[in-house]
Every structure is written in structure tokens, then in C-alpha cells.
Short mmCIF file of C-alpha atoms and ligand atoms in Angstrom, two decimals:
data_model
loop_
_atom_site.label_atom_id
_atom_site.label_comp_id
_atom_site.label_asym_id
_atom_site.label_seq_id
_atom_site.Cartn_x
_atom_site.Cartn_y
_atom_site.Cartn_z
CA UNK A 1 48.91 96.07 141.37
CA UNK A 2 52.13 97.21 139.91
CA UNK A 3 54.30 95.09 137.51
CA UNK A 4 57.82 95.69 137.52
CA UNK A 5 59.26 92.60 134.97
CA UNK A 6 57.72 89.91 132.98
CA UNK A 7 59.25 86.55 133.26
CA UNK A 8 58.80 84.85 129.62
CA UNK A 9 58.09 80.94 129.92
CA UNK A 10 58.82 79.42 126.26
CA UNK A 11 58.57 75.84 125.63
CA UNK A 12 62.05 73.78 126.03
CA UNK A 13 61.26 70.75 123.20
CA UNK A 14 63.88 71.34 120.63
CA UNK A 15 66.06 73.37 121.95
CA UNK A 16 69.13 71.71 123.92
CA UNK A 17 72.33 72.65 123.29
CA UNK A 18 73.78 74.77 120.61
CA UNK A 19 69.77 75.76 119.56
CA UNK A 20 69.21 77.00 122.79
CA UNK A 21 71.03 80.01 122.45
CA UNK A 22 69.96 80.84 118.84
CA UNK A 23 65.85 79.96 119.89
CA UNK A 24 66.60 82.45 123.16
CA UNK A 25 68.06 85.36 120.76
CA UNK A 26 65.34 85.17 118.21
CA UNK A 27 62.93 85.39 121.08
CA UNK A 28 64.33 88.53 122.52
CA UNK A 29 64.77 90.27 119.06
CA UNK A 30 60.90 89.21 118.50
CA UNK A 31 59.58 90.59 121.59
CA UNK A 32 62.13 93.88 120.94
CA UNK A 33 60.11 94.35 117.72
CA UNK A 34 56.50 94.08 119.42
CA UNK A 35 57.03 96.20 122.34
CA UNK A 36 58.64 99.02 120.38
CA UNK A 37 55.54 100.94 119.83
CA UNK A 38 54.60 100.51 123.14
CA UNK A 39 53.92 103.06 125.35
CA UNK A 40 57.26 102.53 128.20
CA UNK A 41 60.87 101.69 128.13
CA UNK A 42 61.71 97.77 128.33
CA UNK A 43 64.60 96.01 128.94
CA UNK A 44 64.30 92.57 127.42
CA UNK A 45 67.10 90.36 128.68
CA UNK A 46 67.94 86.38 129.13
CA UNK A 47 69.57 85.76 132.58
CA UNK A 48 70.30 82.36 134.23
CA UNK A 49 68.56 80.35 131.37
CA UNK A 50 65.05 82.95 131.27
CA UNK A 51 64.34 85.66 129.23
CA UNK A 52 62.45 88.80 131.49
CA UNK A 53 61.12 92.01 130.19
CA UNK A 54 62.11 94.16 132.79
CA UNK A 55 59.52 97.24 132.50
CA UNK A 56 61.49 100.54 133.46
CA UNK A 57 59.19 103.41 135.28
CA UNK A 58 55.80 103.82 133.91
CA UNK A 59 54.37 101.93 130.79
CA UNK A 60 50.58 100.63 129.44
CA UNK A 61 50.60 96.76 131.52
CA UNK A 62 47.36 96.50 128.84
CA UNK A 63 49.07 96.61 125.83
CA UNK A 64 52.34 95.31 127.00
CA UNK A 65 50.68 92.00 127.97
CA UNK A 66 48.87 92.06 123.72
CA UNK A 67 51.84 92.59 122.28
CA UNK A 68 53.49 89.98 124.28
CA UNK A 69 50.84 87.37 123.17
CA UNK A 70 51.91 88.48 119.43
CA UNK A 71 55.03 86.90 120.11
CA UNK A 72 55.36 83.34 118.66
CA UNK A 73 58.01 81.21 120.81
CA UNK A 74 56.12 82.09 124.53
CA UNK A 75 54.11 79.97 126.35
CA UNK A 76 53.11 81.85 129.01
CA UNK A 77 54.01 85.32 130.24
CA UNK A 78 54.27 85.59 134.01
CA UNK A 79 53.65 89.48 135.36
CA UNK A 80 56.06 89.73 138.07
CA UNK A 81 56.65 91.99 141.01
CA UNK A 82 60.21 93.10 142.36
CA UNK A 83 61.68 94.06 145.57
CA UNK A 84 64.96 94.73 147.35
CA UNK A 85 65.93 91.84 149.29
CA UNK A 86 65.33 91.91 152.25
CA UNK A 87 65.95 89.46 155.53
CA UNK A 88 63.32 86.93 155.74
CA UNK A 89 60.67 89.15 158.17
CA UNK A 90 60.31 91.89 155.86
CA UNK A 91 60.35 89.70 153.03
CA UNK A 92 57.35 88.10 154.26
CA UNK A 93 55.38 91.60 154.78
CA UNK A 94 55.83 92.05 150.79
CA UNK A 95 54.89 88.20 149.84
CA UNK A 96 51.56 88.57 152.52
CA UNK A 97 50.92 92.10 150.64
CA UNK A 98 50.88 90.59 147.14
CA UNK A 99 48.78 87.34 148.09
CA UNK A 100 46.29 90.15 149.59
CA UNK A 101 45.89 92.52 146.45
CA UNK A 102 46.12 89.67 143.67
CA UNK A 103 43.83 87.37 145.62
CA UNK A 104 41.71 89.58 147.66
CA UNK A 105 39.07 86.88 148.60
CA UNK A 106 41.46 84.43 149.50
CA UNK A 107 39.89 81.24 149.28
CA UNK A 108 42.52 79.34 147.49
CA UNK A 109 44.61 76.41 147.94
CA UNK A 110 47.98 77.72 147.41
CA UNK A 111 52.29 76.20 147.07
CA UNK A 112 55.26 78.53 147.79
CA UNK A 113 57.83 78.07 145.49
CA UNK A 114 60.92 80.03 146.73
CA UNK A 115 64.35 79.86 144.39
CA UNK A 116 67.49 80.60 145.79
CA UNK A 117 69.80 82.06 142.99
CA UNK A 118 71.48 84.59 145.24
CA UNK A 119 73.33 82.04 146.97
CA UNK A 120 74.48 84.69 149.62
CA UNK A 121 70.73 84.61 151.36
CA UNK A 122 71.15 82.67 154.42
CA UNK A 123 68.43 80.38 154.41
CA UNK A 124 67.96 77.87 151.49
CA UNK A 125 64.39 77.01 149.27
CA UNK A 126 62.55 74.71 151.67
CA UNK A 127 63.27 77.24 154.66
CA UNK A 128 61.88 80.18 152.70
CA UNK A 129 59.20 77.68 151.08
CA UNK A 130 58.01 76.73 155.04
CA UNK A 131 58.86 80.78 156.82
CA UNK A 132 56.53 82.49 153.59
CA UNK A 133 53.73 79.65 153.48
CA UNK A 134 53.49 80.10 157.35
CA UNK A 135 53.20 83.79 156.87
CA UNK A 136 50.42 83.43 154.44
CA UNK A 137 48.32 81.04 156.50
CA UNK A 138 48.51 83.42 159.54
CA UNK A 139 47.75 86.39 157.25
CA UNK A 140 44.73 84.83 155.19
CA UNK A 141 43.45 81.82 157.55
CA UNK A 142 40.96 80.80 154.11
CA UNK A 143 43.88 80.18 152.30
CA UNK A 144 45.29 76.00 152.67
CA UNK A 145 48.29 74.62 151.73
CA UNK A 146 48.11 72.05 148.46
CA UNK A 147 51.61 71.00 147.63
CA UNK A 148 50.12 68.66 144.33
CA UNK A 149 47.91 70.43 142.31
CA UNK A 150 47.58 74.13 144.32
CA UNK A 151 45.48 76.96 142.81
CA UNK A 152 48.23 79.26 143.14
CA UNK A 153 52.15 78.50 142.98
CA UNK A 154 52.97 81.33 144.95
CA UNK A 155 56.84 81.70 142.98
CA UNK A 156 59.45 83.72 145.11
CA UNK A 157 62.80 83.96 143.62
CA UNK A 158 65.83 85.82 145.13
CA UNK A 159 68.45 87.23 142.82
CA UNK A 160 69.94 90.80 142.85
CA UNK A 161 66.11 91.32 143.36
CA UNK A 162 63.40 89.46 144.70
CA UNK A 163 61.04 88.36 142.04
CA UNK A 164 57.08 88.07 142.84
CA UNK A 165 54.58 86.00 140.74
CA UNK A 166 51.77 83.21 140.44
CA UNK A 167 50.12 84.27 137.47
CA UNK A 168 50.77 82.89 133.58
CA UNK A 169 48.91 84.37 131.18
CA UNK A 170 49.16 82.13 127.67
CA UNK A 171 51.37 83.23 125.09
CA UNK A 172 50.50 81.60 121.52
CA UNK A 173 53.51 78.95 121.43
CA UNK A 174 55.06 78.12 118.55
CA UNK A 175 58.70 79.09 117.51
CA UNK A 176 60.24 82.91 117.30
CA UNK A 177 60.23 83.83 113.96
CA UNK A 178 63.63 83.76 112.50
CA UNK A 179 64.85 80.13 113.70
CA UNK A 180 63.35 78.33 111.17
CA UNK A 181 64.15 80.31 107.34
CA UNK A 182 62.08 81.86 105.50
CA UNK A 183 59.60 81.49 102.83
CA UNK A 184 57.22 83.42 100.39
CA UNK A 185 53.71 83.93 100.70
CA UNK A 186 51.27 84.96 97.88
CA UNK A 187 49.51 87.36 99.63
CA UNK A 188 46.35 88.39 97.98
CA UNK A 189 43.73 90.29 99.82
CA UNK A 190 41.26 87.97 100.88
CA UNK A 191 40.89 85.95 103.86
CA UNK A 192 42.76 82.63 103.66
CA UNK A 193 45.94 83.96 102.25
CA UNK A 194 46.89 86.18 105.55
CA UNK A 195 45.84 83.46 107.83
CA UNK A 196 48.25 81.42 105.82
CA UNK A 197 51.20 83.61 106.14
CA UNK A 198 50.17 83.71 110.36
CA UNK A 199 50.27 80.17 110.17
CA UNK A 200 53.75 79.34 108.93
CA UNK A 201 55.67 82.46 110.66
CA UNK A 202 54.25 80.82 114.03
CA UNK A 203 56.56 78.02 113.03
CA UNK A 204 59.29 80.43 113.06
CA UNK A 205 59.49 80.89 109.62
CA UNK A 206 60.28 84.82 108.61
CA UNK A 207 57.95 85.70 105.78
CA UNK A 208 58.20 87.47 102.14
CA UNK A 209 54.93 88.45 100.45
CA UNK A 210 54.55 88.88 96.16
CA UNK A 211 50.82 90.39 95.55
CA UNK A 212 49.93 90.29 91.52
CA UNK A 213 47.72 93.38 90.81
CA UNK A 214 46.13 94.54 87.44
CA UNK A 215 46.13 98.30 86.59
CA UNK A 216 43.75 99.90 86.03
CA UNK A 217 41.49 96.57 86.63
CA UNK A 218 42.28 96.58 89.84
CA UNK A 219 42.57 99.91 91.99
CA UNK A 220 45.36 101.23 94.46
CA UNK A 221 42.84 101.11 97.07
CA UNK A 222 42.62 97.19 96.41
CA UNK A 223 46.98 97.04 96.83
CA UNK A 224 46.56 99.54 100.24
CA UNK A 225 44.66 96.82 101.00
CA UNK A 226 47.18 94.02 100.66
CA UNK A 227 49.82 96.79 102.27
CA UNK A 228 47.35 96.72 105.12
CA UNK A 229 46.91 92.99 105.50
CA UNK A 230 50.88 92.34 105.76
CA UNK A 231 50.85 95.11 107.93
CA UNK A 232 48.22 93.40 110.61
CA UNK A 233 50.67 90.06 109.76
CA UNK A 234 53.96 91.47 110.51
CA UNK A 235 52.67 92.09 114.12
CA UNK A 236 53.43 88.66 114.52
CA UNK A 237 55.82 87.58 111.69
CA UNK A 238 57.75 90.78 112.37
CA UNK A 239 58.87 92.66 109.25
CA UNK A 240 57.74 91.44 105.61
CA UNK A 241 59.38 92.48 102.52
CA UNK A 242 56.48 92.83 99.92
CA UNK A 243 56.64 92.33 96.05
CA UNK A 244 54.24 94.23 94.34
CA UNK A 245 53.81 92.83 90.58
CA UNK A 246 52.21 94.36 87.88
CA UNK A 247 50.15 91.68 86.25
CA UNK A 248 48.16 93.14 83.77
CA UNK A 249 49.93 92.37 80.82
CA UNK A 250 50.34 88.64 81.62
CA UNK A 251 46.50 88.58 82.25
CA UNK A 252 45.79 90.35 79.03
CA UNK A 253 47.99 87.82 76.98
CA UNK A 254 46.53 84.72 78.65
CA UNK A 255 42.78 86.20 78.27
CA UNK A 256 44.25 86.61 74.54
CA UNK A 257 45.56 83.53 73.57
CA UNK A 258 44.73 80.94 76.19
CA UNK A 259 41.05 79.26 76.17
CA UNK A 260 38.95 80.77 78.61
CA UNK A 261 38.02 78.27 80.59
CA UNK A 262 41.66 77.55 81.55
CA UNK A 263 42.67 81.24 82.75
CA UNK A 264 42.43 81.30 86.01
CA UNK A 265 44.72 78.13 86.24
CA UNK A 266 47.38 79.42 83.74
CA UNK A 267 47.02 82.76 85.58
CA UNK A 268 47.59 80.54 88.71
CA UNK A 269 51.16 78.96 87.22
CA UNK A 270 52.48 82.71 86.11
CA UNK A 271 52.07 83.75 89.65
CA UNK A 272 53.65 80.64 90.96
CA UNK A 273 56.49 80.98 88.84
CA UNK A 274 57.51 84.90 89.24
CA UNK A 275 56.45 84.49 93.51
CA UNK A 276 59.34 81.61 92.76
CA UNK A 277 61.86 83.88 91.29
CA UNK A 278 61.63 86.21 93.44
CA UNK A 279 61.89 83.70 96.68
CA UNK A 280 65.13 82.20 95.05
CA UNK A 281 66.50 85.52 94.80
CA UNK A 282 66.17 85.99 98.29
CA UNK A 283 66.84 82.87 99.65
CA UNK A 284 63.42 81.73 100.47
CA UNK A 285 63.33 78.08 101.17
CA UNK A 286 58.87 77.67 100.09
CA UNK A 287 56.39 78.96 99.01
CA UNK A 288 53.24 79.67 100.69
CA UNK A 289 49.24 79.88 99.39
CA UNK A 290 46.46 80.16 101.34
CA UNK A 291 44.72 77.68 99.51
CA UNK A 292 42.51 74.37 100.93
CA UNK A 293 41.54 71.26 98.90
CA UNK A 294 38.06 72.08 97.33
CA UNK A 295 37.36 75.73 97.99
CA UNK A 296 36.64 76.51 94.00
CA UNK A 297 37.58 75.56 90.80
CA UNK A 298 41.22 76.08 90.94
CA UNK A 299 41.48 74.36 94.02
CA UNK A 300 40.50 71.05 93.49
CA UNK A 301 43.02 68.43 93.62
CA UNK A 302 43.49 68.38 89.48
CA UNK A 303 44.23 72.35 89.89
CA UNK A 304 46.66 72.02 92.74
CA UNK A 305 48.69 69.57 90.93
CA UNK A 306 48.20 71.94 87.79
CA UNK A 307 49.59 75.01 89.49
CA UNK A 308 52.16 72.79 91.67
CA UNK A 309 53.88 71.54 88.72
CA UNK A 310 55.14 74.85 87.39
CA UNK A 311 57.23 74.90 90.98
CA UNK A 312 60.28 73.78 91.98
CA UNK A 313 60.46 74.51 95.69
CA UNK A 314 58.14 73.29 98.40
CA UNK A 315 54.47 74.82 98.44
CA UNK A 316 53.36 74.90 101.62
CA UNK A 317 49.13 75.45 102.32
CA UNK A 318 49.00 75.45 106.05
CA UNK A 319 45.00 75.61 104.95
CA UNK A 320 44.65 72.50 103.33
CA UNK A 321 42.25 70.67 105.24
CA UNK A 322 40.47 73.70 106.33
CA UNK A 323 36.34 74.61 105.72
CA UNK A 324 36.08 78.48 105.27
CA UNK A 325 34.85 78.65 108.64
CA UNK A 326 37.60 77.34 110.50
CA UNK A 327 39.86 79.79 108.54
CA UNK A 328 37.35 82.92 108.93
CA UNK A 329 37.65 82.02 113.20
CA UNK A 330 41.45 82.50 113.00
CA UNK A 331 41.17 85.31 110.83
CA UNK A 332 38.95 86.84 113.28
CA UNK A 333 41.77 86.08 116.32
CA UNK A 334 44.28 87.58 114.40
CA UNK A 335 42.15 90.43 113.49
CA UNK A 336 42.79 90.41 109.54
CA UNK A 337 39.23 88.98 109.08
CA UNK A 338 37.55 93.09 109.13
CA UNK A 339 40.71 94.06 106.83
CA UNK A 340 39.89 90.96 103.98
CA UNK A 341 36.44 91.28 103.82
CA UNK A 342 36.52 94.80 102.45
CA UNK A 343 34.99 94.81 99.10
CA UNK A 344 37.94 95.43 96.63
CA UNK A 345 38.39 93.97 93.37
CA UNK A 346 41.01 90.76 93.24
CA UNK A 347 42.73 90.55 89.62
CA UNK A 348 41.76 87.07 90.12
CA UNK A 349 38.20 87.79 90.10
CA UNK A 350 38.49 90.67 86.82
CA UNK A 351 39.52 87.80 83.97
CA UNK A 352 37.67 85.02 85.47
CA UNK A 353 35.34 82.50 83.06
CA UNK A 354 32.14 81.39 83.55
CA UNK A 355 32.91 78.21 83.30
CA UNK A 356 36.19 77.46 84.64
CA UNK A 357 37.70 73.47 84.22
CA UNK A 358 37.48 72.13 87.54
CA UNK A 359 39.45 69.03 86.42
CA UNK A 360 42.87 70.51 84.77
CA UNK A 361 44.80 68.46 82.95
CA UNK A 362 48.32 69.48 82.97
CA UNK A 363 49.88 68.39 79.69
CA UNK A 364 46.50 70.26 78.06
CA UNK A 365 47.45 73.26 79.74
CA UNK A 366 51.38 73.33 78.65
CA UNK A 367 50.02 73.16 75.42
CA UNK A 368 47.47 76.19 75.66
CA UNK A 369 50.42 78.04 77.16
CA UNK A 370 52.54 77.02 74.29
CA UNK A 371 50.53 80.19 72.77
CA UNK A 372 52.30 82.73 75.13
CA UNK A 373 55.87 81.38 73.03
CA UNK A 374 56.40 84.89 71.49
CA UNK A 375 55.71 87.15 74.26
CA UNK A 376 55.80 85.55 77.47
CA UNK A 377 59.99 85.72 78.48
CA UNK A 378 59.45 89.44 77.63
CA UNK A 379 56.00 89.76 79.89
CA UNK A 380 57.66 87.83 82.61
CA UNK A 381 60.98 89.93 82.50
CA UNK A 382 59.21 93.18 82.87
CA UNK A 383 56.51 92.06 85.53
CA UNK A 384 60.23 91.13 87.41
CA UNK A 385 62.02 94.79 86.55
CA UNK A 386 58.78 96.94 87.22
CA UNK A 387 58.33 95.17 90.60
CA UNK A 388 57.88 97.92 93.71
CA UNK A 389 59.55 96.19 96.52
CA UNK A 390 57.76 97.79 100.19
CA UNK A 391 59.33 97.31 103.49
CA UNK A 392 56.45 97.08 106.00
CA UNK A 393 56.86 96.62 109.56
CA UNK A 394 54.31 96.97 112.50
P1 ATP B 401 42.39 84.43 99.50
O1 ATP B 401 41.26 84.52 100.43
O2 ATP B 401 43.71 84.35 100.15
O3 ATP B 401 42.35 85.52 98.46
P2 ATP B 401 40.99 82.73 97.71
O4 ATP B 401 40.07 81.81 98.38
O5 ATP B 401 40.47 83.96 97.13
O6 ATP B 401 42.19 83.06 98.73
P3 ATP B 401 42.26 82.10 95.18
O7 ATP B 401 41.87 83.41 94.63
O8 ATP B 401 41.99 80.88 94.41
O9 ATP B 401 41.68 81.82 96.64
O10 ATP B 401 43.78 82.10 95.50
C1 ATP B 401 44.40 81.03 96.11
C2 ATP B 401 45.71 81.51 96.66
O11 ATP B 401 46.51 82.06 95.62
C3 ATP B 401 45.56 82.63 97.66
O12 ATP B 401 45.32 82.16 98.96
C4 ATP B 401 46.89 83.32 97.54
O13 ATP B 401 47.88 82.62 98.27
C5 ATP B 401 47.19 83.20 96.06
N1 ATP B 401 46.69 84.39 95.32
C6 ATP B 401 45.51 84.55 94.70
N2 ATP B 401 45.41 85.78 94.15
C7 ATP B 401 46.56 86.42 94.42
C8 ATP B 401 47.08 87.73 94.13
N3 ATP B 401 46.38 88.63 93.46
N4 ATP B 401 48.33 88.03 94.57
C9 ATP B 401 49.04 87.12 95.28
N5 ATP B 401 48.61 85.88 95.58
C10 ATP B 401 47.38 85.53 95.15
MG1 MG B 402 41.81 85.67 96.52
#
């Protein structure tokens, strides 16, 4: 079967009146920005309250339909066929020909739903609804009629076209990215913290990314790593502005002059504070970790209220209540999991103590940092400067 359109079902909560129009533009941009590497030429458009993706000459239906379910905002993505109108006779030939090669066994219980919004046919929706079911019942005798709950709506809708369709194939809900602000995500390259960014972006929320690295300590196979991960990401959050921070001399100051078994939580509080410099800067409204209550040392609730106290806007952890395996399954869906779990050293792993304090206690560790006094503000101002700033985009 050849699809010529695809009518885009989003959800409606939310969006009355003067949202409507901004939810419906952030939708089309969105699935603009997935179907432009695909293989065909697409006109995405909203008409009479829809948004279609009319599909011009020949294009891949497989990876249309992926990149569609990328899109965060749909609900369901309905493959349709067009026609020319035609009088009702011949319109009936092409609605018995598409119930016979989408449902070639026919035993279904089936519900014509015809839609009138060329006003200049001459018969209205319950003629076409009774003339088309008719047709089908003579064509495929297995088939029955179940107005309530039907197998198949059977959706005919007349407008400079006819439009054919009964299937809906999910979409992944949520809002288009864009309508709801954006927000920065520490984006190291393990598992949780993509998942994280995925997470929040589904709420419509465009998405930054700061990754800390540590030359030579860590490699530039480890940050192609991270450029990799917000790649896979920005097929759904669309494009992601990354900060890329030098963090080696912060590290090597705190390793210096902090007690060791406080570094990775001081280390933790540095990156909170330049990720929060940078989101101000750009208007960022959060910030977002991938972490979840109890997953090591400097996530236990002591260490989250360490490292939260350093910030001034919202941290958002979409993970929170998370095991690892609940996170690793959504990882796998949105196909960073392969990506993470390549071995590459993390600069939080490099300066790490045996014995790290599970149990934080924040005014002790304003006081260790109290040692950075003299070189911190210098530190902090060139991790800022030196920052490489990447563009990345599906
Ligand atoms: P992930 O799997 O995302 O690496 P993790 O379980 O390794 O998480 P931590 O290393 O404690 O957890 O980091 C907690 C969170 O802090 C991460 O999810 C991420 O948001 C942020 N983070 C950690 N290391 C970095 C880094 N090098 N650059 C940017 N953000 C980081
Ligand atoms: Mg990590």
C-alpha cells in the first residue's frame, strides 16, 4: 500500500485558545527537524485544526513513520491514502480497494466515519457513512458493522482531496519541544544523564548540555563520546547547544586542598555552579542531572542537599525515584544505552576517594572549600572563557 499524507493526532489537554496555535507551530517545526534527513520531500502543514505531513512522490514510509515517533507532542500518526474526489460510485471502488489491501482477511468488525469538509459534495456524513459501509459489506461479506467499539474506524474525509485511513500508529505524547523553555542538562557520558535530558525535552522543554572533562585525565575519545550521546538526544529534543568545560584545574585544586573524602561532592557543587552560569546566560529556566536518590555516595539524600545548595535555580532529576534498571530500559528505547556503556574514563571517576562521606554535611563542606579562597574566582573564570561551545543537531 501506498501512503500519500500522514494525519498527526496530538493530544488537545492544554491547549485551548491562544496555546493552540503556539503548541501547533512547535509541532510542525519539530517534525520539520526529524524528517529532514529523510529520504523524500514533505510538506508538513496544519489545515482546519490538524497538522498532515503530506509526502510528495517517492520517500522511505519505514523511516518516515521512526522519525515521526521521535517527535514529542503526537499521539498517534495516522498513514493516510489520497484521492481525487470523486462522485459517490467511484468513491466507493477506492474505499472497497483499501479495506481489501490493508485488511486482506477481512474478518473484522468495522465503523465508517465519513467527514464532510468540502461542503460542495452533495451528500452529507451519515449518507456517505451508510453508501461506503454498504459497499464494504457487499465487497467483503466477513466484514460486520460495530458502530461502539469497531475493530476498524474506517475514516473517509473529503476536502480538496479525499483522505483514506483506519490505522494509528502511537506517537510518544508529551509536548513539542519548544513550548515549555528551556533548561540545562549536565550531560556526562553515562547512562542516567541522557535519559534525563530525554525525559524533560518530552515535556517540551528545549535542552542545553555543559559536560566537565579533565585533560589529559580524561581522553577526547571520552568527550566524542558525550558529542555522540547529545547527538542520539537531539533526535528528539531537536538541536542542543553543548558546553564543553575544561575541568582539570578545578579538580587538581580540590584534590589539593580539599579532604579527600569530600571531593567528589565539592567537585559536584563546582559543576553545579559553572552548568548555572552558563544556563543564566542563556536564559535557561533549570537545571537538569540525571541523578536518583541512593545510586552512590554522592547521591544520597545528605549529598543532594549538599550539591543543591550551591544552586539558585530549580534542579530538576526526572530520575529520582528510579532503580538503575528502570533507567537502563529507557535508555535502551531511546537507543543511548549501546552509546553510555562504552568504556571511557568519566573525570568523575579519575579523582575519586576510597572512602567517600556518604552523609555530607554542608556547613563542613563550605568550610573545606574555604581552602580554594585564593585561586578559585580565577579557576572558575577561565573554566568559563576556555569553554568550546558545539552546535549539534541530528
Ligand atoms: P551518569 O550515568 O549520567 O553519568 P552517574 O550515575 O554516573 O550518572 P554521577 O557521576 O554521580 O552519576 O553524576 C550524577 C549526575 O551529575 C549525572 O547524571 C550528570 O547529570 C552529572 N554529571 C556527572 N559527571 C558529569 C560530567 N563529567 N559532566 C557533566 N555532568 C556530569
Ligand atoms: Mg557519570
Amino acid at each position: 500500500m501506498t501512503f500519500h499524507s500522514f494525519l498527526i493526532k496530538y493530544g488537545e489537554i492544554g491547549i485551548k485558545g491562544k496555546n493552540r496555535y503556539l503548541f501547533e507551530d512547535a509541532l510542525v517545526r519539530q517534525i520539520r527537524y526529524a524528517l529532514k534527513n529523510v529520504d523524500g520531500e514533505f510538506l508538513v502543514h496544519k489545515c482546519h485544526g490538524r497538522v498532515y505531513v503530506d509526502c510528495e512522490g517517492a520517500y522511505d514510509y519505514e523511516e518516515t513513520v521512526e522519525s515521526l515517533k521521535k517527535v514529542f507532542g503526537i499521539v498517534g500518526i495516522c498513514p493516510v491514502v489520497r484521492k481525487q474526489v470523486k462522485e459517490i460510485e467511484e468513491l466507493k471502488k477506492d474505499v472497497v480497494a483499501y479495506v481489501g489491501e490493508m485488511y486482506p482477511d477481512g474478518d473484522r468488525t468495522f465503523k465508517v466515519e465519513a467527514r464532510r469538509a468540502n461542503k460542495r459534495y452533495p451528500m452529507n456524513s451519515m449518507e456517505i457513512n451508510c453508501e461506503l459501509g454498504e459497499a464494504v459489506l457487499d465487497a467483503y461479506p466477513q466484514m460486520k458493522v460495530d458502530v461502539h467499539t469497531p475493530d476498524v474506524r474506517l475514516n473517509v474525509e473529503i476536502r480538496e482531496e479525499v483522505y483514506i485511513y483506519s490505522e494509528i500508529i502511537p506517537g510518544p505524547g508529551g509536548m513539542p519541544v519548544g513550548t515549555n523553555g528551556s533548561a540545562m542538562l549536565l550531560l556526562s557520558g553515562g547512562i542516567d544523564s541522557p535519559v534525563a535530558g530525554y525525559m524533560i525535552a518530552k515535556r517540551g522543554v528545549e535542552i542545553e548540555a555543559t559536560y566537565f572533562h579533565a585533560p589529559p585525565y580524561t581522553s577526547e575519545r571520552a568527550k566524542e563520546k558525550v558529542v555522540d550521546l547529545a547527538r542520539l538526544v537531539s533526535k528528539y529534543a531537536g538541536p542542543i547547544r553543548l558546553h564543553v568545560v575544561n575541568f582539570t584545574d578545578i579538580q587538581l585544586a580540590i584534590y589539593e586542598k580539599c579532604p579527600h573524602d569530600e571531593l567528589t561532592i565539592i567537585m559536584r557543587r563546582y559543576m553545579m555552579r559553572i552548568a548555572e552560569h552558563f544556563a543564566k546566560k542563556d536564559g535557561c529556566l533549570g537545571l537538569i542531572t540525571g541523578e536518583s536518590i541512593g545510586q552512590v555516595a554522592s547521591q544520597t539524600m545528605q549529598s543532594l542537599a549538599a550539591t543543591n545548595a550551591v544552586c539558585t535555580l530549580p534542579v530538576y532529576r526526572p530520575l529520582i525515584g528510579f532503580d538503575k534498571r528502570e533507567i537502563v530500559e529507557i535508555s535502551e528505547k531511546i537507543d543511548t544505552y549501546e552509546t553510555s556503556i562504552q568504556p571511557f574514563e568519566d573525570c568523575c571517576t579519575i579523582f575519586v576517594a576510597k572512602h567517600p562521606v556518604t552523609k555530607p554535611n554542608v556547613e563542613r563542606i563550605e568550610k573545606s572549600e574555604l581552602n580554594l579562597t585564593e585561586v578559585i574566582d580565577d579557576l572558575m573564570k577561565t573554566a568559563v572563557e576556555t569553554a568550546e561551545v558545539i552546535r549539534i543537531e541530528a
